[in-house]
Short mmCIF file of C-alpha atoms and ligand atoms in Angstrom, two decimals:
data_model
loop_
_atom_site.label_atom_id
_atom_site.label_comp_id
_atom_site.label_asym_id
_atom_site.label_seq_id
_atom_site.Cartn_x
_atom_site.Cartn_y
_atom_site.Cartn_z
CA MET D 1 -45.82 17.38 -144.91
CA LYS D 2 -43.20 15.61 -145.92
CA PHE D 3 -40.92 18.46 -146.89
CA PRO D 4 -40.88 21.38 -144.43
CA LEU D 5 -42.06 24.85 -145.81
CA ASN D 6 -39.21 26.83 -146.97
CA ASP D 7 -39.23 30.31 -147.53
CA ILE D 8 -37.17 30.02 -151.33
CA ILE D 9 -40.12 29.00 -152.19
CA ASP D 10 -40.76 33.32 -152.52
CA LEU D 11 -38.13 33.32 -155.35
CA LEU D 12 -40.49 31.27 -157.17
CA ASP D 13 -44.24 32.71 -156.25
CA GLU D 14 -43.42 36.15 -155.40
CA ARG D 15 -40.88 37.35 -156.96
CA LEU D 16 -39.62 41.56 -156.57
CA GLU D 17 -38.75 43.49 -158.89
CA LEU D 18 -35.06 44.11 -158.18
CA ASN D 19 -33.59 40.45 -158.13
CA LEU D 20 -30.27 39.98 -155.63
CA ALA D 21 -32.01 36.60 -154.80
CA GLU D 22 -31.52 34.53 -157.81
CA SER D 23 -29.05 32.47 -158.86
CA THR D 24 -28.47 32.26 -162.21
CA ASN D 25 -27.26 34.25 -165.12
CA LYS D 26 -30.35 36.41 -166.92
CA ASP D 27 -32.93 34.70 -168.49
CA LEU D 28 -32.37 33.53 -171.99
CA VAL D 29 -35.19 34.55 -173.98
CA LEU D 30 -36.70 32.46 -177.11
CA GLU D 31 -35.89 34.86 -179.85
CA GLU D 32 -31.85 34.71 -179.03
CA ILE D 33 -31.74 31.37 -180.42
CA TRP D 34 -34.81 31.86 -183.11
CA ASP D 35 -33.56 31.55 -186.82
CA GLU D 36 -35.30 29.87 -189.74
CA SER D 37 -33.81 26.43 -188.76
CA PHE D 38 -34.86 26.37 -185.54
CA ASN D 39 -38.55 27.18 -186.77
CA GLN D 40 -39.01 24.53 -189.34
CA GLY D 41 -37.65 21.94 -186.30
CA LEU D 42 -40.35 23.39 -183.97
CA LYS D 43 -43.01 23.25 -186.74
CA LYS D 44 -42.21 19.83 -187.79
CA LEU D 45 -41.96 18.60 -183.89
CA LYS D 46 -44.11 15.06 -182.84
CA LEU D 47 -45.11 15.51 -179.78
CA GLU D 48 -45.04 12.06 -178.63
CA TYR D 49 -43.78 10.36 -175.16
CA GLY D 50 -39.71 10.87 -174.52
CA THR D 51 -37.02 7.76 -174.69
CA SER D 52 -36.47 7.10 -171.03
CA GLN D 53 -33.12 7.72 -171.16
CA GLY D 54 -33.15 11.06 -173.27
CA ASN D 55 -33.49 12.51 -176.75
CA GLU D 56 -30.48 11.42 -178.10
CA GLU D 57 -29.03 14.72 -180.14
CA LEU D 58 -29.16 15.89 -176.33
CA ARG D 59 -27.00 12.82 -174.81
CA GLU D 60 -24.75 13.78 -177.67
CA LEU D 61 -24.43 16.87 -176.79
CA VAL D 62 -23.63 16.94 -173.49
CA SER D 63 -21.13 13.51 -173.38
CA LYS D 64 -19.16 16.05 -175.85
CA LYS D 65 -19.10 18.67 -173.57
CA LEU D 66 -18.04 16.16 -170.84
CA TYR D 67 -15.93 14.01 -172.47
CA VAL D 68 -17.77 10.84 -171.56
CA GLU D 69 -19.98 8.32 -173.87
CA LYS D 70 -22.94 9.22 -174.67
CA LYS D 71 -24.83 5.86 -173.28
CA ASN D 72 -23.42 6.78 -169.18
CA ILE D 73 -25.88 10.01 -169.54
CA VAL D 74 -29.61 10.08 -168.48
CA ILE D 75 -31.06 13.31 -169.50
CA THR D 76 -33.56 14.55 -166.35
CA ASN D 77 -36.15 17.26 -165.15
CA GLY D 78 -33.59 19.58 -163.97
CA ALA D 79 -30.66 18.61 -161.69
CA ALA D 80 -33.11 18.63 -158.82
CA PHE D 81 -34.49 15.83 -160.44
CA SER D 82 -31.18 14.00 -160.60
CA ASN D 83 -30.06 14.19 -157.19
CA PHE D 84 -33.49 13.06 -156.34
CA LEU D 85 -33.23 9.55 -158.77
CA SER D 86 -30.14 9.10 -157.19
CA MET D 87 -31.30 9.03 -153.68
CA LEU D 88 -34.01 6.93 -154.43
CA CYS D 89 -32.15 4.07 -156.43
CA LEU D 90 -29.12 3.96 -153.98
CA CYS D 91 -31.22 4.31 -151.19
CA ASP D 92 -33.57 2.03 -148.83
CA ILE D 93 -35.59 3.36 -145.90
CA GLY D 94 -32.45 3.46 -143.08
CA ASP D 95 -29.45 4.24 -145.09
CA GLU D 96 -27.66 7.46 -144.69
CA VAL D 97 -27.09 10.41 -147.19
CA ILE D 98 -24.90 12.78 -146.54
CA THR D 99 -23.99 16.56 -147.88
CA VAL D 100 -23.18 19.93 -146.82
CA GLN D 101 -24.73 22.92 -144.91
CA PRO D 102 -25.58 25.26 -146.15
CA ASN D 103 -26.87 24.35 -149.43
CA PHE D 104 -29.29 24.27 -151.47
CA PRO D 105 -32.16 23.31 -150.09
CA PRO D 106 -34.38 20.84 -151.66
CA THR D 107 -30.93 19.00 -151.39
CA MET D 108 -30.97 19.27 -147.95
CA ASP D 109 -35.01 18.46 -147.54
CA LEU D 110 -35.58 15.78 -149.91
CA ILE D 111 -33.03 13.06 -148.48
CA GLU D 112 -35.53 13.14 -144.99
CA GLY D 113 -38.49 13.32 -147.38
CA LEU D 114 -37.26 10.78 -148.74
CA GLY D 115 -38.02 8.27 -145.72
CA PHE D 116 -33.47 8.48 -145.16
CA LYS D 117 -31.25 9.51 -142.74
CA ARG D 118 -29.24 12.60 -143.29
CA LYS D 119 -26.26 13.58 -142.07
CA LEU D 120 -24.57 17.09 -142.64
CA LEU D 121 -21.96 18.62 -142.31
CA LYS D 122 -21.62 22.10 -141.25
CA LEU D 123 -18.79 24.08 -143.23
CA SER D 124 -18.34 27.90 -141.76
CA PHE D 125 -17.88 31.50 -143.28
CA GLU D 126 -15.17 31.73 -140.93
CA GLU D 127 -13.04 28.93 -142.55
CA LYS D 128 -14.24 29.92 -146.24
CA TYR D 129 -16.57 27.70 -146.69
CA GLN D 130 -13.46 24.76 -146.96
CA LEU D 131 -14.87 21.34 -147.00
CA ASN D 132 -12.07 19.26 -144.08
CA GLU D 133 -12.01 15.67 -145.38
CA ASN D 134 -11.40 14.51 -141.59
CA GLU D 135 -14.60 16.16 -140.31
CA LEU D 136 -16.34 14.58 -143.58
CA PHE D 137 -15.57 10.93 -142.78
CA LYS D 138 -16.40 10.81 -139.19
CA LEU D 139 -20.21 11.38 -140.42
CA VAL D 140 -19.67 7.99 -142.77
CA SER D 141 -20.76 4.33 -142.09
CA GLU D 142 -21.09 0.79 -143.03
CA LYS D 143 -25.12 2.74 -143.52
CA THR D 144 -23.96 5.54 -145.55
CA LYS D 145 -25.04 4.89 -149.63
CA LEU D 146 -24.33 8.42 -150.43
CA ILE D 147 -22.60 11.48 -150.18
CA ILE D 148 -23.61 14.51 -151.97
CA LEU D 149 -20.59 17.38 -152.70
CA VAL D 150 -21.21 20.20 -154.40
CA THR D 151 -18.67 22.44 -156.31
CA PRO D 152 -19.10 25.16 -156.89
CA LEU D 153 -21.50 25.61 -154.21
CA ASN D 154 -24.82 27.46 -154.09
CA PRO D 155 -24.84 29.66 -151.75
CA THR D 156 -21.26 30.37 -151.25
CA GLY D 157 -19.25 30.20 -154.88
CA THR D 158 -16.90 28.20 -153.29
CA ILE D 159 -14.95 25.29 -155.26
CA LEU D 160 -13.67 22.07 -154.42
CA SER D 161 -10.06 20.79 -156.37
CA LYS D 162 -9.82 18.06 -158.06
CA GLU D 163 -7.03 16.74 -156.05
CA GLU D 164 -10.19 16.96 -152.84
CA VAL D 165 -12.46 15.62 -155.01
CA GLU D 166 -10.04 12.32 -155.67
CA LYS D 167 -8.85 11.75 -152.59
CA ILE D 168 -12.42 11.68 -151.03
CA SER D 169 -13.39 9.10 -154.10
CA ILE D 170 -10.50 7.24 -153.45
CA ARG D 171 -11.05 6.61 -149.48
CA LEU D 172 -14.34 5.50 -149.98
CA ASN D 173 -14.42 3.28 -152.18
CA ASN D 174 -11.26 2.28 -150.35
CA GLU D 175 -13.01 1.96 -146.95
CA TYR D 176 -16.87 2.27 -148.08
CA PRO D 177 -17.03 1.13 -151.15
CA ASN D 178 -20.96 0.08 -151.36
CA CYS D 179 -21.06 4.49 -151.01
CA ARG D 180 -21.18 6.68 -153.68
CA LEU D 181 -19.81 10.03 -154.30
CA LEU D 182 -22.50 12.77 -156.00
CA ILE D 183 -20.95 15.95 -157.52
CA ASP D 184 -23.49 18.13 -158.02
CA GLU D 185 -21.60 20.59 -160.84
CA THR D 186 -24.94 22.88 -162.20
CA TYR D 187 -22.72 25.86 -161.78
CA ARG D 188 -19.11 24.32 -163.09
CA GLU D 189 -19.94 26.76 -166.37
CA ALA D 190 -20.59 29.10 -164.37
CA THR D 191 -17.20 31.30 -165.25
CA TYR D 192 -16.63 34.53 -165.23
CA GLY D 193 -14.84 36.26 -168.73
CA ASN D 194 -12.22 34.31 -169.66
CA ASN D 195 -11.52 32.58 -166.81
CA GLN D 196 -10.79 28.75 -167.88
CA VAL D 197 -13.98 27.01 -167.44
CA ILE D 198 -14.08 24.31 -164.35
CA PRO D 199 -12.94 20.75 -165.63
CA THR D 200 -15.99 18.00 -165.01
CA PHE D 201 -15.50 14.91 -162.19
CA ALA D 202 -17.42 13.22 -165.02
CA GLY D 203 -16.07 9.87 -165.31
CA LEU D 204 -12.65 10.17 -163.21
CA LYS D 205 -14.27 7.46 -160.67
CA ASP D 206 -16.02 4.95 -161.09
CA ASN D 207 -18.10 5.87 -157.27
CA ILE D 208 -18.55 9.04 -159.10
CA ILE D 209 -22.11 10.56 -160.31
CA THR D 210 -22.22 13.54 -161.65
CA VAL D 211 -25.13 16.00 -162.36
CA SER D 212 -25.87 19.43 -163.43
CA SER D 213 -28.39 21.30 -165.76
CA LEU D 214 -29.09 23.77 -167.89
CA SER D 215 -30.75 26.21 -165.75
CA LYS D 216 -27.44 28.87 -164.33
CA SER D 217 -24.63 28.96 -167.03
CA HIS D 218 -27.43 28.89 -168.98
CA GLY D 219 -30.30 31.47 -167.89
CA THR D 220 -32.55 28.55 -169.14
CA PRO D 221 -33.62 27.21 -165.68
CA GLY D 222 -37.47 27.06 -167.34
CA LEU D 223 -36.54 24.18 -169.12
CA ARG D 224 -36.44 21.41 -167.01
CA ILE D 225 -33.77 20.40 -168.32
CA GLY D 226 -30.96 18.37 -166.65
CA TRP D 227 -28.64 15.43 -166.41
CA LEU D 228 -26.59 13.10 -164.59
CA HIS D 229 -23.58 10.87 -165.18
CA SER D 230 -21.68 7.30 -164.32
CA ASN D 231 -19.77 5.31 -165.38
CA ASP D 232 -22.00 2.01 -164.26
CA ASP D 233 -23.89 1.11 -167.05
CA ASP D 234 -26.45 -0.79 -164.71
CA PHE D 235 -26.60 2.52 -162.44
CA ILE D 236 -27.84 4.35 -165.89
CA LYS D 237 -29.71 1.68 -166.77
CA GLU D 238 -31.58 2.16 -162.51
CA VAL D 239 -31.93 5.34 -163.16
CA SER D 240 -33.84 5.42 -166.34
CA VAL D 241 -36.10 2.98 -164.83
CA ALA D 242 -36.87 5.21 -162.15
CA LYS D 243 -36.80 8.07 -164.32
CA THR D 244 -40.10 6.67 -166.84
CA ASN D 245 -41.74 5.18 -163.27
CA THR D 246 -42.11 9.16 -161.61
CA VAL D 247 -41.86 10.95 -165.23
CA ILE D 248 -42.26 9.01 -167.90
CA SER D 249 -39.85 11.13 -169.85
CA ASN D 250 -38.69 14.59 -170.42
CA SER D 251 -40.69 16.88 -172.42
CA VAL D 252 -40.00 16.63 -176.05
CA LEU D 253 -40.57 20.67 -176.54
CA ASP D 254 -38.18 20.69 -173.84
CA GLU D 255 -35.62 18.44 -175.22
CA TYR D 256 -36.05 20.84 -178.39
CA VAL D 257 -35.05 23.35 -177.50
CA ALA D 258 -32.55 22.44 -174.88
CA THR D 259 -30.46 21.04 -178.42
CA GLN D 260 -30.75 24.64 -179.64
CA VAL D 261 -29.69 26.12 -176.29
CA LEU D 262 -26.36 23.59 -176.55
CA LYS D 263 -25.94 24.08 -180.19
CA LYS D 264 -25.38 28.02 -179.69
CA GLU D 265 -23.48 27.89 -176.07
CA THR D 266 -20.33 28.58 -177.14
CA GLN D 267 -21.98 32.41 -178.25
CA LEU D 268 -24.17 32.46 -175.63
CA PHE D 269 -21.05 31.59 -172.92
CA LYS D 270 -19.04 34.56 -174.68
CA THR D 271 -21.95 37.46 -172.77
CA ARG D 272 -23.10 35.78 -170.65
CA ARG D 273 -19.91 34.90 -168.79
CA ILE D 274 -18.90 38.85 -169.59
CA HIS D 275 -22.38 39.96 -167.69
CA ILE D 276 -21.06 38.33 -164.58
CA ALA D 277 -17.81 38.40 -164.79
CA LYS D 278 -19.48 42.38 -164.56
CA GLY D 279 -21.63 41.74 -162.15
CA LEU D 280 -18.61 39.88 -159.73
CA GLU D 281 -16.84 43.45 -160.11
CA LEU D 282 -19.50 45.41 -158.76
CA ALA D 283 -20.09 43.17 -156.31
CA ASN D 284 -16.57 44.20 -155.14
CA LYS D 285 -17.31 47.50 -155.34
CA TRP D 286 -20.18 46.82 -153.35
CA VAL D 287 -18.55 44.75 -150.51
CA ALA D 288 -15.87 47.47 -150.42
CA LEU D 289 -18.22 50.51 -149.85
CA ASN D 290 -19.89 48.64 -147.40
CA LYS D 291 -17.22 47.06 -145.42
CA GLN D 292 -17.76 48.84 -142.41
CA PHE D 293 -21.36 47.24 -142.45
CA ILE D 294 -20.73 43.26 -144.27
CA SER D 295 -18.44 41.54 -145.51
CA TRP D 296 -17.95 38.20 -147.53
CA ASN D 297 -15.45 35.69 -149.20
CA GLU D 298 -15.23 36.11 -152.70
CA PRO D 299 -16.49 33.39 -155.24
CA SER D 300 -14.25 31.28 -157.27
CA ALA D 301 -17.22 31.15 -159.57
CA GLY D 302 -20.91 30.86 -159.77
CA ALA D 303 -23.06 34.17 -160.09
CA LEU D 304 -23.45 33.77 -156.27
CA CYS D 305 -21.70 34.39 -152.94
CA CYS D 306 -22.25 35.00 -149.42
CA ILE D 307 -22.22 37.99 -147.95
CA LYS D 308 -22.20 38.53 -143.73
CA LEU D 309 -24.25 41.33 -141.77
CA LYS D 310 -21.60 42.29 -139.52
CA GLU D 311 -22.82 41.44 -135.52
CA THR D 312 -21.11 44.49 -134.58
CA LYS D 313 -23.62 46.58 -136.25
CA PHE D 314 -26.31 44.26 -136.76
CA ASN D 315 -28.38 42.74 -133.97
CA LYS D 316 -31.41 40.51 -134.16
CA GLU D 317 -33.64 43.82 -134.67
CA GLN D 318 -31.89 45.28 -137.00
CA ILE D 319 -31.08 42.28 -139.13
CA LYS D 320 -35.05 41.70 -139.22
CA ALA D 321 -35.44 45.88 -140.03
CA PHE D 322 -32.69 44.81 -142.60
CA TYR D 323 -35.30 42.15 -144.87
CA ALA D 324 -37.95 44.47 -144.11
CA LEU D 325 -36.49 47.43 -145.46
CA SER D 326 -35.28 46.00 -148.89
CA LYS D 327 -38.83 43.98 -149.09
CA ASP D 328 -40.24 47.68 -148.87
CA ALA D 329 -38.11 48.82 -150.96
CA GLY D 330 -39.01 45.84 -154.15
CA ILE D 331 -35.11 44.19 -153.79
CA GLN D 332 -35.65 40.35 -152.74
CA ILE D 333 -32.76 39.37 -150.67
CA ALA D 334 -32.03 35.30 -149.96
CA ASN D 335 -32.36 34.50 -146.52
CA GLY D 336 -29.17 32.88 -145.52
CA GLU D 337 -32.23 30.64 -143.19
CA TRP D 338 -33.09 29.43 -146.43
CA PHE D 339 -29.69 26.88 -146.79
CA GLY D 340 -28.96 26.33 -143.29
CA GLU D 341 -27.13 29.61 -142.62
CA THR D 342 -28.72 32.30 -139.84
CA ASN D 343 -30.26 35.65 -141.24
CA SER D 344 -26.95 37.21 -140.59
CA TYR D 345 -26.08 35.60 -144.13
CA PHE D 346 -27.55 36.80 -147.42
CA ARG D 347 -27.16 35.39 -150.59
CA LEU D 348 -26.08 38.03 -153.34
CA GLY D 349 -26.77 37.16 -156.99
CA PHE D 350 -25.17 39.47 -159.04
CA GLY D 351 -25.87 37.54 -162.84
CA TYR D 352 -29.18 37.63 -163.24
CA MET D 353 -30.28 41.27 -163.65
CA GLU D 354 -29.00 43.61 -166.50
CA ILE D 355 -25.59 45.75 -165.33
CA GLU D 356 -27.32 48.96 -164.68
CA LYS D 357 -29.99 47.65 -162.63
CA LEU D 358 -27.96 45.84 -160.49
CA LYS D 359 -25.86 49.17 -159.92
CA THR D 360 -29.03 50.84 -158.67
CA THR D 361 -29.99 48.09 -156.95
CA LEU D 362 -26.25 48.02 -155.02
CA ASN D 363 -26.89 51.66 -154.29
CA LYS D 364 -30.43 51.57 -152.62
CA LEU D 365 -29.17 48.69 -150.36
CA SER D 366 -26.09 50.34 -149.59
CA GLU D 367 -28.81 53.15 -148.30
CA ILE D 368 -30.55 50.30 -146.24
CA LEU D 369 -27.49 49.11 -145.06
CA LYS D 370 -26.51 52.77 -143.95
CA HIS D 371 -29.25 53.15 -142.23
CA ILE D 372 -30.09 50.72 -140.48
CA ALA D 373 -26.46 49.96 -138.80
CA THR D 374 -26.35 53.82 -137.69
CA GLN D 375 -29.78 53.49 -136.07
CA ASN D 376 -28.19 53.19 -132.70
CA GLU D 377 -25.85 55.45 -132.93
CA ASN D 378 -28.33 58.37 -133.96
CA ILE D 379 -29.96 57.21 -130.63
C1 PLP T 1 -26.78 23.58 -156.38
C2 PLP T 1 -28.05 23.20 -156.89
N1 PLP T 1 -28.63 22.24 -157.45
C3 PLP T 1 -29.24 21.84 -158.28
C4 PLP T 1 -30.21 22.65 -158.95
C5 PLP T 1 -31.12 22.74 -159.34
O1 PLP T 1 -31.45 23.18 -160.10
P1 PLP T 1 -32.05 22.32 -161.76
O2 PLP T 1 -32.61 23.52 -162.44
O3 PLP T 1 -31.20 22.24 -162.59
O4 PLP T 1 -33.12 21.62 -161.13
C6 PLP T 1 -29.69 24.14 -157.98
C7 PLP T 1 -30.54 25.36 -158.19
O5 PLP T 1 -30.73 26.25 -157.38
C8 PLP T 1 -29.23 24.58 -157.09
O6 PLP T 1 -28.44 25.52 -156.60
#
């Protein structure tokens, strides 16, 4: 098998009712954007092939968000496919791709799946998952063609500053001009309440590629619509050709719905950002309530964060029991192992469920934590 089997696949195939594992905002239902104009457009939609670079109106809307030109945007089948196309176009067998760990599993597994050499920069809970530029550059060599950084990072919700990204991009350009820096900003717009939205890195430097999608902050992962931006016209052409040679085009139906979602995003974001702000507030209270059993690094953006089960309270058997009992209670938990952490950590998704349901699920989880952590004490 080209790809290791990762249990994150359960998020697609074995969904549990009480979902604390999902990284998206709550699912958007079509009726939220359905109006007469949507209806008319849908009725008249020709189910033809899409274009190689992607629907023009959709690219226009994306380019306005990113303050870049639409000729430099390619619509892709999700940010995952933007990452795939970037690796495919930039690397040959023997080349290296660097990314961080923990991370979205397909980003890490795709590198070797495509036959390239994978180098992982380990980030740690104790250092608040901060990236150290010098440690990163220790991994770079003449064979490195791509560095993939993620901000906000899945599963931690930590972010990179503009200064950090600019410094890495400039140093890379000076020392390794053949290597590109891909910034995966899939969670960029998933900010809390009225917090300022994190600026995009699109167009900041010529060696930067950015990717993102409608999956997380808009709650439409099933559309499979994402995009890629680069200042480099030749690279954009190469990516469009690679896209045509793999999937031909995006689905025109997906592109149509995505266009309508983007047209209404200001309105959609208003309620969705309040929703994840409430989720974060609950998570904060929940962590404080359970501080004898768990700890965390509070996320800066994204409806996700990493929770650590304290070693003093949970031995190996107790950790296993925590996952088993949660599952028995119908609670879906994202095991840290999925992301290249150990199972002493799990990803908490606090933006997916309705708030009342999130509250009762976190209460249930508190009971499970307490029950397991005090097992040895009671013997
Ligand atoms: C960091 C990151 N990049 C990319 C993706 C893939 O997203 P998409 O649904 O846009 O393909 C995910 C999904 O979880 C992710 O966490």
